[in-house]
Short mmCIF file of C-alpha atoms in Angstrom, two decimals:
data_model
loop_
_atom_site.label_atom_id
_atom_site.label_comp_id
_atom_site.label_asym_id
_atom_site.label_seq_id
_atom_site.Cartn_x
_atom_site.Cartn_y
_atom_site.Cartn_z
CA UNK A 220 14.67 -12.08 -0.58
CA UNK A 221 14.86 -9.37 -3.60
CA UNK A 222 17.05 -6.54 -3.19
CA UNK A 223 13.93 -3.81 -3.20
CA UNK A 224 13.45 -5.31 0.47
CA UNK A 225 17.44 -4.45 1.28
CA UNK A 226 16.31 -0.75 1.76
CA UNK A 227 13.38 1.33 2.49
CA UNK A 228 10.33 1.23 0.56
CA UNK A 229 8.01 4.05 -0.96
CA UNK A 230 4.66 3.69 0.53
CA UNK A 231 3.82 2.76 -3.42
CA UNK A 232 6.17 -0.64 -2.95
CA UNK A 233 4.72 -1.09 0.38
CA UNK A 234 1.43 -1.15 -0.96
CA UNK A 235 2.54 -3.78 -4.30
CA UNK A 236 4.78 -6.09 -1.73
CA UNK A 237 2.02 -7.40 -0.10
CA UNK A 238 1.17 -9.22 -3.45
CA UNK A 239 4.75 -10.08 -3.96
CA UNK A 240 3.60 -13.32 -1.60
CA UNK A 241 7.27 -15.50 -2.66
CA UNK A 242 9.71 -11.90 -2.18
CA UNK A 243 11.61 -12.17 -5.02
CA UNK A 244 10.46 -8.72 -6.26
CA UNK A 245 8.51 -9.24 -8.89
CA UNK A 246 4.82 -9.81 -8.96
CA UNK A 247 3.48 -12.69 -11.16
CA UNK A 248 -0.17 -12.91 -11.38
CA UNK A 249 -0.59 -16.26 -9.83
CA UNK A 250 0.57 -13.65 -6.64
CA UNK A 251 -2.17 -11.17 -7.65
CA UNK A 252 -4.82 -13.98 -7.33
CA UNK A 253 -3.18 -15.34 -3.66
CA UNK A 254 -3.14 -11.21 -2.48
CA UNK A 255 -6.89 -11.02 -3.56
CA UNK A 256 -7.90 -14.05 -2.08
CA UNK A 257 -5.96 -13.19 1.51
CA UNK A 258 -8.10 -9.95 1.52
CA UNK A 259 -11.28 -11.18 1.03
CA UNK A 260 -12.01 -11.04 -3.06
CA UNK A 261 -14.09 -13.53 -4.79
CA UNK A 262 -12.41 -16.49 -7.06
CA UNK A 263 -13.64 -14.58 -9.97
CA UNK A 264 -12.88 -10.95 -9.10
CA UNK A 265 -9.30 -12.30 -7.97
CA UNK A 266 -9.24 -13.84 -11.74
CA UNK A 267 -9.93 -10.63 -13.01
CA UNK A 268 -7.25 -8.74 -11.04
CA UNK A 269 -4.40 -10.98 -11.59
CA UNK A 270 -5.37 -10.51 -15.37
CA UNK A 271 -5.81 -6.98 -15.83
CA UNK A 272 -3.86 -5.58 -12.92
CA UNK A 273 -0.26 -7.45 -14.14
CA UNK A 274 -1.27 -6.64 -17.54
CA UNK A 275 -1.74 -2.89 -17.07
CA UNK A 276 1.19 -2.76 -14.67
CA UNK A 277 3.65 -5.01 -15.96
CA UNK A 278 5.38 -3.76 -19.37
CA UNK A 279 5.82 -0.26 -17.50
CA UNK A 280 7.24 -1.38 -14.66
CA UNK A 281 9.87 -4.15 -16.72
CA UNK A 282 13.46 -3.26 -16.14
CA UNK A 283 15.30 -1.77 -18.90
CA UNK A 284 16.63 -4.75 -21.27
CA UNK A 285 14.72 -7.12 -19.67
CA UNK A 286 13.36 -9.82 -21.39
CA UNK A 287 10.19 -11.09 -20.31
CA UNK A 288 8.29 -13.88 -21.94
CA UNK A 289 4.74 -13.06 -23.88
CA UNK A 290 1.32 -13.06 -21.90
CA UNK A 291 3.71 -13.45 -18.17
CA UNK A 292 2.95 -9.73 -17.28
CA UNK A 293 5.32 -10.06 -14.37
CA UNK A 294 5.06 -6.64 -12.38
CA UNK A 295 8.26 -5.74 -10.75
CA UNK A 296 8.06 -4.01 -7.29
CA UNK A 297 11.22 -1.48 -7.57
CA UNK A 298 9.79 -0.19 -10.13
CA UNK A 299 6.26 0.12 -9.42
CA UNK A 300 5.89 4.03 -9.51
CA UNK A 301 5.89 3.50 -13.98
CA UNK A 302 3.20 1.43 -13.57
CA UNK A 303 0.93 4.72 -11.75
CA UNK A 304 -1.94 5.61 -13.83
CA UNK A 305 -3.45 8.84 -14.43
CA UNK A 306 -7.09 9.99 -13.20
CA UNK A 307 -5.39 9.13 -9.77
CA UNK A 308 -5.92 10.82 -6.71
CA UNK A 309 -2.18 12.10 -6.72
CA UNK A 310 -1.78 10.65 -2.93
CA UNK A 311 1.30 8.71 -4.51
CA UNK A 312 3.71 11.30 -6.39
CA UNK A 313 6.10 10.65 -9.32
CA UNK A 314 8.29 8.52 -7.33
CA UNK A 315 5.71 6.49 -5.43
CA UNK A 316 6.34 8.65 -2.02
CA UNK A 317 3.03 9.50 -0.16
CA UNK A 318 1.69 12.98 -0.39
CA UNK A 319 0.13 13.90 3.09
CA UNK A 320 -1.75 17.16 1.26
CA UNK A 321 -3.18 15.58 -1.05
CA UNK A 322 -4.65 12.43 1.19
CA UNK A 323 -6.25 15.16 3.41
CA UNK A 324 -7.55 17.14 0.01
CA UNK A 325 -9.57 13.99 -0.36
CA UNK A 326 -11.60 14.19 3.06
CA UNK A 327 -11.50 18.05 2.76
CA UNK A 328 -13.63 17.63 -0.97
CA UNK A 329 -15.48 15.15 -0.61
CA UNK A 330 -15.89 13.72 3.04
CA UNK A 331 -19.56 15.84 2.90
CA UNK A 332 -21.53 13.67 5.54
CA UNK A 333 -18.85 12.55 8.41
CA UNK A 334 -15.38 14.78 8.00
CA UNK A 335 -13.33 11.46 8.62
CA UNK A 336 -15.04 8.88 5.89
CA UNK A 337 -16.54 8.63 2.71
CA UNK A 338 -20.19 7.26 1.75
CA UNK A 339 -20.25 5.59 -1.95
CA UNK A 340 -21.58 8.46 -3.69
CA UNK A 341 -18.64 10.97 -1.92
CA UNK A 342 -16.37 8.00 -3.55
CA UNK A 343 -17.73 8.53 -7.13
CA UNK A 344 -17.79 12.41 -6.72
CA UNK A 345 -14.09 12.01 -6.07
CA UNK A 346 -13.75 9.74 -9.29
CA UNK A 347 -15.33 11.94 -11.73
CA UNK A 348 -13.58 14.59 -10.40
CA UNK A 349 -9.86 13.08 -10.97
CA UNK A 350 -11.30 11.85 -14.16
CA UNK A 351 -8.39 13.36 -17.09
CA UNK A 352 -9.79 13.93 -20.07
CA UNK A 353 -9.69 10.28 -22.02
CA UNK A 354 -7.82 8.99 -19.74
CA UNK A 355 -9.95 5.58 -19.93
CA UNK A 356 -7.24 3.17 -18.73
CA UNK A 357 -6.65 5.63 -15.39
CA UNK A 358 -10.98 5.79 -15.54
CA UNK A 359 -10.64 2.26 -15.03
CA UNK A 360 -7.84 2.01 -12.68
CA UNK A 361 -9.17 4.50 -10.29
CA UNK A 362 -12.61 3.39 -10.46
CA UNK A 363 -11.71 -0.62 -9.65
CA UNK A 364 -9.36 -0.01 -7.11
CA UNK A 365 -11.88 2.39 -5.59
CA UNK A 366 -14.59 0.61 -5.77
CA UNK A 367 -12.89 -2.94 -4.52
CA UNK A 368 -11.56 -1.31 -1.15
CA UNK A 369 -15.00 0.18 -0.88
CA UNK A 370 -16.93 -3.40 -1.05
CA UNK A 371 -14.08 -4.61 1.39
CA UNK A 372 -13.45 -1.96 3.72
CA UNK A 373 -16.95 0.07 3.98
CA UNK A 374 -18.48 0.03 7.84
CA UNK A 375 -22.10 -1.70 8.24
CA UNK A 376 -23.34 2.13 7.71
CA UNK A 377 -21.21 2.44 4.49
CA UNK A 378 -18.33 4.71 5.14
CA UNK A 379 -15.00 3.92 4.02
CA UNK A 380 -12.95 5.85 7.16
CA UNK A 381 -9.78 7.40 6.74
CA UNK A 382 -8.16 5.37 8.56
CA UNK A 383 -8.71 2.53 6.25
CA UNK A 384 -7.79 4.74 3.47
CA UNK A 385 -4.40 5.95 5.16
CA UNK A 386 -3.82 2.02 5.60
CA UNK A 387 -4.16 1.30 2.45
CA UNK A 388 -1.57 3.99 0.66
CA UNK A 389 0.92 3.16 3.23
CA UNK A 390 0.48 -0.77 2.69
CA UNK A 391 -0.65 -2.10 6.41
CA UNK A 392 -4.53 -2.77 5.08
CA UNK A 393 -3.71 -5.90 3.04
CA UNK A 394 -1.76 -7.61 6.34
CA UNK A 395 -4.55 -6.43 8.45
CA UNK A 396 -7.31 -7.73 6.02
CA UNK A 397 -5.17 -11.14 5.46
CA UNK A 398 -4.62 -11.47 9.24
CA UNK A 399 -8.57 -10.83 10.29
CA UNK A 400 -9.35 -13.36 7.44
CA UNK A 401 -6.79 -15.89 9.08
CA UNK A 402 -8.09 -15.58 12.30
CA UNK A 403 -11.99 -15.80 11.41
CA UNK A 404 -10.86 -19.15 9.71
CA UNK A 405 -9.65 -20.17 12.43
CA UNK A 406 -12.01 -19.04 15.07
CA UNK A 407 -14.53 -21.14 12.32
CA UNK A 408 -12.47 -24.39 13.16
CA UNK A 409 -12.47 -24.40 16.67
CA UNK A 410 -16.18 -24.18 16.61
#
């Protein structure tokens, strides 16, 4: 096991580690498929993500003086707070640590129909709202996480509760996903 996993973690590690599926600390996007997969993405969406995620993440989060072979992307977990992007909803500060005001500021804007969840269209007021100006990478970042924990996560009424959204910042919603997936596999099996 890495030494990131010696200490505490930011909510911002929490949240990477799950993809980290081997613990060494760093994040190699063959991981980044396996997370996807364990929480319910598609082959080809999982494809995607292990591309664009580890490439968009992984040079800013490289240690200092480390070498790292062309086109690996590896994204390393201690230092995951370089990788944030901008046009975020600043529920992860500088350092990765979890910002309680600003995950409420969320429901407070934009939860307009039920006070504790968001329908799709609250979801994209939020977006253009935390858009920075050109800020096309963070546009893009912000809109495809959103938008993948939305197709995951929504209810059969299409809210995406707070609770889910809490879950997700502070890391628990990938184990939960991966362990509802296990157990509807296996529930299949039996049958």
């Amino acid at each position: 096991m890495a030494d990131v996993y010696k200490g505490e973690l930011t909510p911002l590690q929490r949240h990477a580690a799950f993809f980290d599926r081997d613990k060494d600390g760093v994040i190699h996007p063959s991981e980044t498929y396996k997370g996807c997969r364990a929480i319910g993405c598609g082959v080809a969406l999982s494809a995607a993500s292990a591309v664009f995620v580890n490439a968009a993440l992984g040079p800013n989060t490289k240690p200092e003086n480390q070498k790292t072979p062309p086109f690996k992307f590896p994204i390393y977990v201690k230092n995951i707070h370089k990788g944030k992007h901008g046009s975020d909803s600043g529920v992860y500060d500088a350092n990765g640590r979890f910002v309680s005001e600003k995950f409420e500021e969320i429901f407070k804007k934009y939860a307009h129909t039920k006070p504790d969840a968001l329908t799709g269209k609250e979801l994209q007021e939020m977006l253009q709202a935390n858009r920075e100006p050109k800020d096309f990478k963070g546009w893009l970042g912000g809109f495809t996480e959103w938008k993948v924990l939305y197709s995951l996560c929504k209810d059969k009424d299409g809210f995406l509760h707070k609770d889910t959204v809490r879950a997700v910042y502070d890391g628990s919603l990938f184990e939960r996903l991966e362990q509802e997936r296990k157990a509807k596999k296996e529930s299949r099996k039996k049958k």
